[in-house]
PDB file of C-alpha atoms in Angstrom:
ATOM      1  CA  ALA A   1      93.622 126.456  94.647  1.00 76.00           C
ATOM      2  CA  GLN A   2      92.158 123.133  93.661  1.00 81.00           C
ATOM      3  CA  SER A   3      90.779 121.115  96.525  1.00 89.00           C
ATOM      4  CA  VAL A   4      88.246 118.511  97.552  1.00 94.00           C
ATOM      5  CA  THR A   5      86.384 118.603 100.855  1.00 96.00           C
ATOM      6  CA  GLN A   6      84.472 115.768 102.401  1.00 97.00           C
ATOM      7  CA  PRO A   7      82.872 117.471 105.402  1.00 96.00           C
ATOM      8  CA  ASP A   8      81.923 114.287 107.234  1.00 95.00           C
ATOM      9  CA  ILE A   9      84.815 112.278 108.619  1.00 95.00           C
ATOM     10  CA  HIS A  10      82.606 109.528 109.992  1.00 96.00           C
ATOM     11  CA  ILE A  11      78.953 108.633 109.445  1.00 97.00           C
ATOM     12  CA  THR A  12      76.864 105.905 111.043  1.00 97.00           C
ATOM     13  CA  VAL A  13      73.565 104.772 109.546  1.00 97.00           C
ATOM     14  CA  SER A  14      71.203 101.927 110.217  1.00 97.00           C
ATOM     15  CA  GLU A  15      70.854  99.134 107.721  1.00 97.00           C
ATOM     16  CA  GLY A  16      68.041  99.940 105.327  1.00 97.00           C
ATOM     17  CA  ALA A  17      68.301 103.679 105.872  1.00 97.00           C
ATOM     18  CA  SER A  18      69.170 106.100 103.101  1.00 97.00           C
ATOM     19  CA  LEU A  19      72.646 107.549 102.772  1.00 97.00           C
ATOM     20  CA  GLU A  20      74.148 110.762 101.461  1.00 97.00           C
ATOM     21  CA  LEU A  21      77.873 111.464 101.557  1.00 98.00           C
ATOM     22  CA  ARG A  22      78.931 114.987 100.771  1.00 98.00           C
ATOM     23  CA  CYS A  23      81.706 116.167  98.501  1.00 97.00           C
ATOM     24  CA  ASN A  24      82.556 119.752  97.649  1.00 96.00           C
ATOM     25  CA  TYR A  25      85.322 120.800  95.319  1.00 94.00           C
ATOM     26  CA  SER A  26      87.231 123.800  94.095  1.00 90.00           C
ATOM     27  CA  TYR A  27      88.441 123.432  90.533  1.00 84.00           C
ATOM     28  CA  GLY A  28      89.219 125.935  87.811  1.00 76.00           C
ATOM     29  CA  ALA A  29      87.469 124.208  84.932  1.00 77.00           C
ATOM     30  CA  THR A  30      84.716 121.701  84.381  1.00 77.00           C
ATOM     31  CA  PRO A  31      85.859 118.802  86.481  1.00 85.00           C
ATOM     32  CA  TYR A  32      85.853 115.089  86.099  1.00 89.00           C
ATOM     33  CA  LEU A  33      84.415 113.732  89.347  1.00 93.00           C
ATOM     34  CA  PHE A  34      84.819 110.363  90.972  1.00 94.00           C
ATOM     35  CA  TRP A  35      83.726 108.369  93.987  1.00 97.00           C
ATOM     36  CA  TYR A  36      85.864 105.473  95.138  1.00 96.00           C
ATOM     37  CA  VAL A  37      85.154 102.936  97.874  1.00 97.00           C
ATOM     38  CA  GLN A  38      87.675 101.132 100.048  1.00 95.00           C
ATOM     39  CA  SER A  39      86.505  98.109 101.997  1.00 94.00           C
ATOM     40  CA  PRO A  40      88.519  97.234 105.113  1.00 89.00           C
ATOM     41  CA  GLY A  41      91.947  95.908 104.207  1.00 87.00           C
ATOM     42  CA  GLN A  42      91.386  96.374 100.497  1.00 89.00           C
ATOM     43  CA  GLY A  43      92.441  98.703  97.720  1.00 91.00           C
ATOM     44  CA  LEU A  44      90.199 101.380  96.252  1.00 94.00           C
ATOM     45  CA  GLN A  45      87.497 100.593  93.736  1.00 94.00           C
ATOM     46  CA  LEU A  46      85.745 103.039  91.453  1.00 93.00           C
ATOM     47  CA  LEU A  47      82.062 103.435  92.336  1.00 96.00           C
ATOM     48  CA  LEU A  48      81.084 105.957  89.711  1.00 95.00           C
ATOM     49  CA  LYS A  49      82.337 108.854  87.646  1.00 93.00           C
ATOM     50  CA  TYR A  50      81.071 112.009  86.006  1.00 92.00           C
ATOM     51  CA  PHE A  51      82.701 113.364  82.886  1.00 87.00           C
ATOM     52  CA  SER A  52      79.884 115.267  81.173  1.00 85.00           C
ATOM     53  CA  GLY A  53      76.220 115.031  80.224  1.00 87.00           C
ATOM     54  CA  ASP A  54      73.521 113.916  82.615  1.00 90.00           C
ATOM     55  CA  THR A  55      74.347 115.285  86.040  1.00 91.00           C
ATOM     56  CA  LEU A  56      72.877 112.263  87.816  1.00 96.00           C
ATOM     57  CA  VAL A  57      75.170 109.299  87.384  1.00 96.00           C
ATOM     58  CA  GLN A  58      74.638 105.712  88.362  1.00 96.00           C
ATOM     59  CA  GLY A  59      77.357 103.502  89.706  1.00 95.00           C
ATOM     60  CA  ILE A  60      77.949 100.033  90.986  1.00 95.00           C
ATOM     61  CA  LYS A  61      76.378  98.546  94.110  1.00 94.00           C
ATOM     62  CA  GLY A  62      73.262 100.725  93.810  1.00 96.00           C
ATOM     63  CA  PHE A  63      75.022 104.047  94.338  1.00 97.00           C
ATOM     64  CA  GLU A  64      74.313 107.266  92.493  1.00 97.00           C
ATOM     65  CA  ALA A  65      75.758 110.760  92.604  1.00 98.00           C
ATOM     66  CA  GLU A  66      74.581 114.148  91.416  1.00 96.00           C
ATOM     67  CA  PHE A  67      76.829 116.870  90.036  1.00 94.00           C
ATOM     68  CA  LYS A  68      75.631 120.339  91.002  1.00 94.00           C
ATOM     69  CA  ARG A  69      77.794 122.930  89.332  1.00 92.00           C
ATOM     70  CA  SER A  70      76.194 125.860  91.175  1.00 92.00           C
ATOM     71  CA  GLN A  71      77.061 124.281  94.516  1.00 94.00           C
ATOM     72  CA  SER A  72      80.396 122.766  93.446  1.00 93.00           C
ATOM     73  CA  SER A  73      79.187 119.489  94.842  1.00 95.00           C
ATOM     74  CA  PHE A  74      79.110 115.848  93.881  1.00 97.00           C
ATOM     75  CA  ASN A  75      77.212 114.055  96.628  1.00 98.00           C
ATOM     76  CA  LEU A  76      76.947 110.287  96.773  1.00 98.00           C
ATOM     77  CA  ARG A  77      73.605 108.660  97.602  1.00 98.00           C
ATOM     78  CA  LYS A  78      72.099 105.269  98.181  1.00 98.00           C
ATOM     79  CA  PRO A  79      68.407 104.708  98.954  1.00 97.00           C
ATOM     80  CA  SER A  80      68.883 101.713 101.246  1.00 97.00           C
ATOM     81  CA  VAL A  81      72.191 100.856 102.866  1.00 97.00           C
ATOM     82  CA  HIS A  82      73.370  97.283 103.347  1.00 96.00           C
ATOM     83  CA  TRP A  83      75.762  96.107 106.038  1.00 95.00           C
ATOM     84  CA  SER A  84      78.324  95.360 103.323  1.00 95.00           C
ATOM     85  CA  ASP A  85      78.445  99.070 102.443  1.00 97.00           C
ATOM     86  CA  ALA A  86      80.494  99.747 105.571  1.00 97.00           C
ATOM     87  CA  ALA A  87      83.718 101.148 104.122  1.00 97.00           C
ATOM     88  CA  GLU A  88      85.738 104.283 103.486  1.00 96.00           C
ATOM     89  CA  TYR A  89      84.505 106.496 100.667  1.00 97.00           C
ATOM     90  CA  PHE A  90      86.715 108.902  98.771  1.00 96.00           C
ATOM     91  CA  CYS A  91      85.705 111.702  96.458  1.00 96.00           C
ATOM     92  CA  ALA A  92      88.217 112.786  93.823  1.00 94.00           C
ATOM     93  CA  VAL A  93      88.396 115.533  91.223  1.00 91.00           C
ATOM     94  CA  GLY A  94      90.591 115.981  88.227  1.00 83.00           C
ATOM     95  CA  PRO A  95      92.504 115.521  86.249  1.00 73.00           C
ATOM     96  CA  TYR A  96      95.072 118.220  86.712  1.00 65.00           C
ATOM     97  CA  GLY A  97      98.409 118.318  85.004  1.00 63.00           C
ATOM     98  CA  ALA A  98      99.324 118.520  81.347  1.00 59.00           C
ATOM     99  CA  GLY A  99      99.363 115.888  78.673  1.00 56.00           C
ATOM    100  CA  ASN A 100      99.820 112.443  80.099  1.00 51.00           C
ATOM    101  CA  ASN A 101     100.774 113.804  83.516  1.00 55.00           C
ATOM    102  CA  ARG A 102      97.244 113.620  84.805  1.00 69.00           C
ATOM    103  CA  LYS A 103      96.621 113.375  88.509  1.00 79.00           C
ATOM    104  CA  LEU A 104      93.657 113.443  90.854  1.00 86.00           C
ATOM    105  CA  ILE A 105      92.856 115.642  93.822  1.00 89.00           C
ATOM    106  CA  TRP A 106      91.600 113.446  96.644  1.00 93.00           C
ATOM    107  CA  GLY A 107      89.312 114.149  99.554  1.00 95.00           C
ATOM    108  CA  LEU A 108      90.301 112.815 102.959  1.00 95.00           C
ATOM    109  CA  GLY A 109      87.528 110.263 102.973  1.00 96.00           C
ATOM    110  CA  THR A 110      84.348 109.504 104.887  1.00 97.00           C
ATOM    111  CA  SER A 111      84.183 106.391 107.007  1.00 96.00           C
ATOM    112  CA  LEU A 112      80.766 104.735 106.911  1.00 97.00           C
ATOM    113  CA  ALA A 113      79.576 102.419 109.662  1.00 97.00           C
ATOM    114  CA  VAL A 114      76.320 100.485 109.312  1.00 97.00           C
ATOM    115  CA  ASN A 115      74.303  99.431 112.349  1.00 94.00           C
ATOM    116  CA  PRO A 116      72.311  96.209 112.061  1.00 89.00           C
TER     117      PRO A 116
ATOM    118  CA  ASN B   1      93.618  89.512  83.889  1.00 66.00           C
ATOM    119  CA  ALA B   2      95.109  90.072  87.321  1.00 76.00           C
ATOM    120  CA  GLY B   3      94.751  93.876  87.145  1.00 92.00           C
ATOM    121  CA  VAL B   4      97.263  95.564  89.436  1.00 95.00           C
ATOM    122  CA  THR B   5      99.368  93.316  91.646  1.00 96.00           C
ATOM    123  CA  GLN B   6     101.572  94.414  94.522  1.00 97.00           C
ATOM    124  CA  THR B   7     104.196  92.528  96.457  1.00 96.00           C
ATOM    125  CA  PRO B   8     104.688  92.033  99.289  1.00 96.00           C
ATOM    126  CA  LYS B   9     101.333  92.376 101.050  1.00 95.00           C
ATOM    127  CA  PHE B  10     102.933  92.957 104.441  1.00 96.00           C
ATOM    128  CA  GLN B  11     106.430  93.965 105.489  1.00 96.00           C
ATOM    129  CA  VAL B  12     108.159  94.861 108.724  1.00 97.00           C
ATOM    130  CA  LEU B  13     111.461  96.713 108.526  1.00 96.00           C
ATOM    131  CA  LYS B  14     113.903  98.094 111.028  1.00 97.00           C
ATOM    132  CA  THR B  15     114.930 101.718 110.808  1.00 98.00           C
ATOM    133  CA  GLY B  16     117.651 102.129 108.205  1.00 97.00           C
ATOM    134  CA  GLN B  17     116.822  99.008 106.220  1.00 97.00           C
ATOM    135  CA  SER B  18     116.007  99.251 102.539  1.00 96.00           C
ATOM    136  CA  MET B  19     113.370  97.543 100.490  1.00 96.00           C
ATOM    137  CA  THR B  20     111.577  97.695  97.161  1.00 97.00           C
ATOM    138  CA  LEU B  21     107.834  97.499  96.732  1.00 98.00           C
ATOM    139  CA  GLN B  22     106.852  95.893  93.480  1.00 97.00           C
ATOM    140  CA  CYS B  23     103.876  96.767  91.317  1.00 97.00           C
ATOM    141  CA  ALA B  24     102.786  95.314  88.000  1.00 97.00           C
ATOM    142  CA  GLN B  25      99.742  95.817  85.796  1.00 96.00           C
ATOM    143  CA  ASP B  26      98.588  93.744  82.877  1.00 94.00           C
ATOM    144  CA  MET B  27      96.119  96.219  81.392  1.00 93.00           C
ATOM    145  CA  ASN B  28      98.564  97.973  79.051  1.00 92.00           C
ATOM    146  CA  HIS B  29      98.087 101.309  80.830  1.00 91.00           C
ATOM    147  CA  ASN B  30     100.601 104.050  80.230  1.00 90.00           C
ATOM    148  CA  SER B  31     100.341 105.899  83.536  1.00 91.00           C
ATOM    149  CA  MET B  32     101.089 104.428  86.933  1.00 94.00           C
ATOM    150  CA  TYR B  33     101.089 105.878  90.440  1.00 95.00           C
ATOM    151  CA  TRP B  34     102.345 105.252  93.954  1.00 97.00           C
ATOM    152  CA  TYR B  35     100.308 106.519  96.895  1.00 97.00           C
ATOM    153  CA  ARG B  36     100.597 106.241 100.624  1.00 97.00           C
ATOM    154  CA  GLN B  37      97.588 106.161 102.898  1.00 95.00           C
ATOM    155  CA  ASP B  38      97.751 107.242 106.517  1.00 94.00           C
ATOM    156  CA  PRO B  39      94.890 107.677 109.009  1.00 88.00           C
ATOM    157  CA  GLY B  40      93.271 111.090 108.639  1.00 86.00           C
ATOM    158  CA  MET B  41      95.537 112.005 105.730  1.00 88.00           C
ATOM    159  CA  GLY B  42      93.699 110.375 102.859  1.00 89.00           C
ATOM    160  CA  LEU B  43      95.740 109.363  99.818  1.00 92.00           C
ATOM    161  CA  ARG B  44      98.940 111.195  99.099  1.00 94.00           C
ATOM    162  CA  LEU B  45     100.780 110.835  95.817  1.00 94.00           C
ATOM    163  CA  ILE B  46     104.423 109.833  96.175  1.00 96.00           C
ATOM    164  CA  TYR B  47     105.524 109.429  92.564  1.00 95.00           C
ATOM    165  CA  TYR B  48     103.913 108.836  89.246  1.00 92.00           C
ATOM    166  CA  SER B  49     104.942 107.727  85.785  1.00 92.00           C
ATOM    167  CA  ALA B  50     103.130 109.028  82.728  1.00 88.00           C
ATOM    168  CA  SER B  51     104.781 106.503  80.448  1.00 88.00           C
ATOM    169  CA  GLU B  52     107.588 104.006  80.258  1.00 90.00           C
ATOM    170  CA  GLY B  53     110.877 105.728  80.973  1.00 89.00           C
ATOM    171  CA  THR B  54     109.425 108.796  82.711  1.00 91.00           C
ATOM    172  CA  THR B  55     108.815 109.465  86.384  1.00 94.00           C
ATOM    173  CA  ASP B  56     107.781 112.557  88.325  1.00 92.00           C
ATOM    174  CA  LYS B  57     107.499 113.553  91.949  1.00 92.00           C
ATOM    175  CA  GLY B  58     104.162 113.813  93.655  1.00 91.00           C
ATOM    176  CA  GLU B  59     103.251 115.470  96.948  1.00 90.00           C
ATOM    177  CA  VAL B  60     105.483 113.439  99.286  1.00 95.00           C
ATOM    178  CA  PRO B  61     108.531 112.077  97.395  1.00 96.00           C
ATOM    179  CA  ASN B  62     111.179 112.535 100.078  1.00 96.00           C
ATOM    180  CA  GLY B  63     112.750 109.257 101.174  1.00 96.00           C
ATOM    181  CA  TYR B  64     111.555 107.350  98.126  1.00 97.00           C
ATOM    182  CA  ASN B  65     112.781 106.477  94.666  1.00 97.00           C
ATOM    183  CA  VAL B  66     110.974 104.826  91.801  1.00 97.00           C
ATOM    184  CA  SER B  67     111.759 102.880  88.659  1.00 96.00           C
ATOM    185  CA  ARG B  68     109.516 102.379  85.693  1.00 95.00           C
ATOM    186  CA  LEU B  69     111.177  99.237  84.472  1.00 85.00           C
ATOM    187  CA  ASN B  70     108.863  98.743  81.519  1.00 94.00           C
ATOM    188  CA  LYS B  71     105.262  99.451  80.690  1.00 94.00           C
ATOM    189  CA  ARG B  72     104.029  96.816  83.143  1.00 96.00           C
ATOM    190  CA  GLU B  73     106.169  97.433  86.200  1.00 97.00           C
ATOM    191  CA  PHE B  74     106.607 100.412  88.512  1.00 97.00           C
ATOM    192  CA  SER B  75     108.626  99.855  91.687  1.00 97.00           C
ATOM    193  CA  LEU B  76     109.010 102.007  94.787  1.00 98.00           C
ATOM    194  CA  ARG B  77     112.219 101.901  96.799  1.00 98.00           C
ATOM    195  CA  LEU B  78     112.891 102.980 100.336  1.00 97.00           C
ATOM    196  CA  GLU B  79     116.653 103.389 100.644  1.00 94.00           C
ATOM    197  CA  SER B  80     116.785 103.920 104.400  1.00 96.00           C
ATOM    198  CA  ALA B  81     113.452 103.278 106.037  1.00 96.00           C
ATOM    199  CA  ALA B  82     112.203 105.545 108.813  1.00 97.00           C
ATOM    200  CA  PRO B  83     109.291 105.082 111.242  1.00 97.00           C
ATOM    201  CA  SER B  84     107.521 107.972 109.467  1.00 97.00           C
ATOM    202  CA  GLN B  85     107.276 105.723 106.425  1.00 97.00           C
ATOM    203  CA  THR B  86     105.028 103.290 108.258  1.00 97.00           C
ATOM    204  CA  SER B  87     101.971 103.335 106.052  1.00 97.00           C
ATOM    205  CA  VAL B  88      99.849 101.483 103.566  1.00 97.00           C
ATOM    206  CA  TYR B  89     101.184 101.850 100.040  1.00 98.00           C
ATOM    207  CA  PHE B  90      98.988 101.603  96.978  1.00 97.00           C
ATOM    208  CA  CYS B  91      99.973 101.313  93.370  1.00 97.00           C
ATOM    209  CA  ALA B  92      97.512 102.337  90.677  1.00 95.00           C
ATOM    210  CA  SER B  93      97.358 102.545  86.919  1.00 94.00           C
ATOM    211  CA  ARG B  94      95.299 104.920  84.824  1.00 87.00           C
ATOM    212  CA  ILE B  95      92.427 103.673  82.750  1.00 77.00           C
ATOM    213  CA  SER B  96      91.260 107.022  81.383  1.00 74.00           C
ATOM    214  CA  PRO B  97      91.692 110.673  82.426  1.00 72.00           C
ATOM    215  CA  GLY B  98      91.393 110.552  86.186  1.00 74.00           C
ATOM    216  CA  GLU B  99      90.079 107.015  86.396  1.00 84.00           C
ATOM    217  CA  GLN B 100      92.524 104.788  88.252  1.00 90.00           C
ATOM    218  CA  PHE B 101      92.668 101.088  88.989  1.00 92.00           C
ATOM    219  CA  PHE B 102      94.234 100.219  92.345  1.00 95.00           C
ATOM    220  CA  GLY B 103      96.227  97.320  93.647  1.00 96.00           C
ATOM    221  CA  PRO B 104      95.463  95.672  97.008  1.00 95.00           C
ATOM    222  CA  GLY B 105      98.169  97.551  98.901  1.00 96.00           C
ATOM    223  CA  THR B 106     101.311  96.836 100.894  1.00 97.00           C
ATOM    224  CA  ARG B 107     101.172  97.333 104.652  1.00 96.00           C
ATOM    225  CA  LEU B 108     104.593  98.488 105.805  1.00 97.00           C
ATOM    226  CA  THR B 109     105.724  98.891 109.385  1.00 97.00           C
ATOM    227  CA  VAL B 110     109.071 100.458 110.193  1.00 97.00           C
ATOM    228  CA  LEU B 111     110.283  99.842 113.723  1.00 96.00           C
TER     229      LEU B 111
END
């Protein structure tokens, strides 16, 4: 069955520290992979995406993620976290469905808190 | 461009009341989605519309109906609200395979 697992429900880091958020997936074909961020009280915003090619992808706000096919992972990283990075982060995989009926499989999210 | 807009931003209903959540996008996207977000449950797909005139059920469609009025608008209706429908509702439209653009959400409380 297709699924996305974000093993860490909540993570706290200090400002300036490095960050890695984990995402593991189960998917029958080569996936499209996404990380979205949700700031408090806001909608979701796409951070970065992987469709094909270079397995290290760069996104907005200084984030990057690496696709590792052998580990079925797509972990999100940032070298130095800022207080404004405190948010909920969602990993998603897809699309599944035929034709125009394309949907995403969502992880449950990781809540990031940043200590000053 | 406004992107995806949702109205209202907040709503309080009593059990049994009905209401319609409105969503509109100005990006000429074909596909649109309605999600609900609950603590610890992530995002769950309620309904989606691959194109104007078509709608399909997602994971949690019970208690909801949708209308894809035209390419821009995709509304979600609660015919008889229940406390279990207290949630944050997000509308999204699809930019490319899997890549979705989200609205700001509607925070609904059913008493």
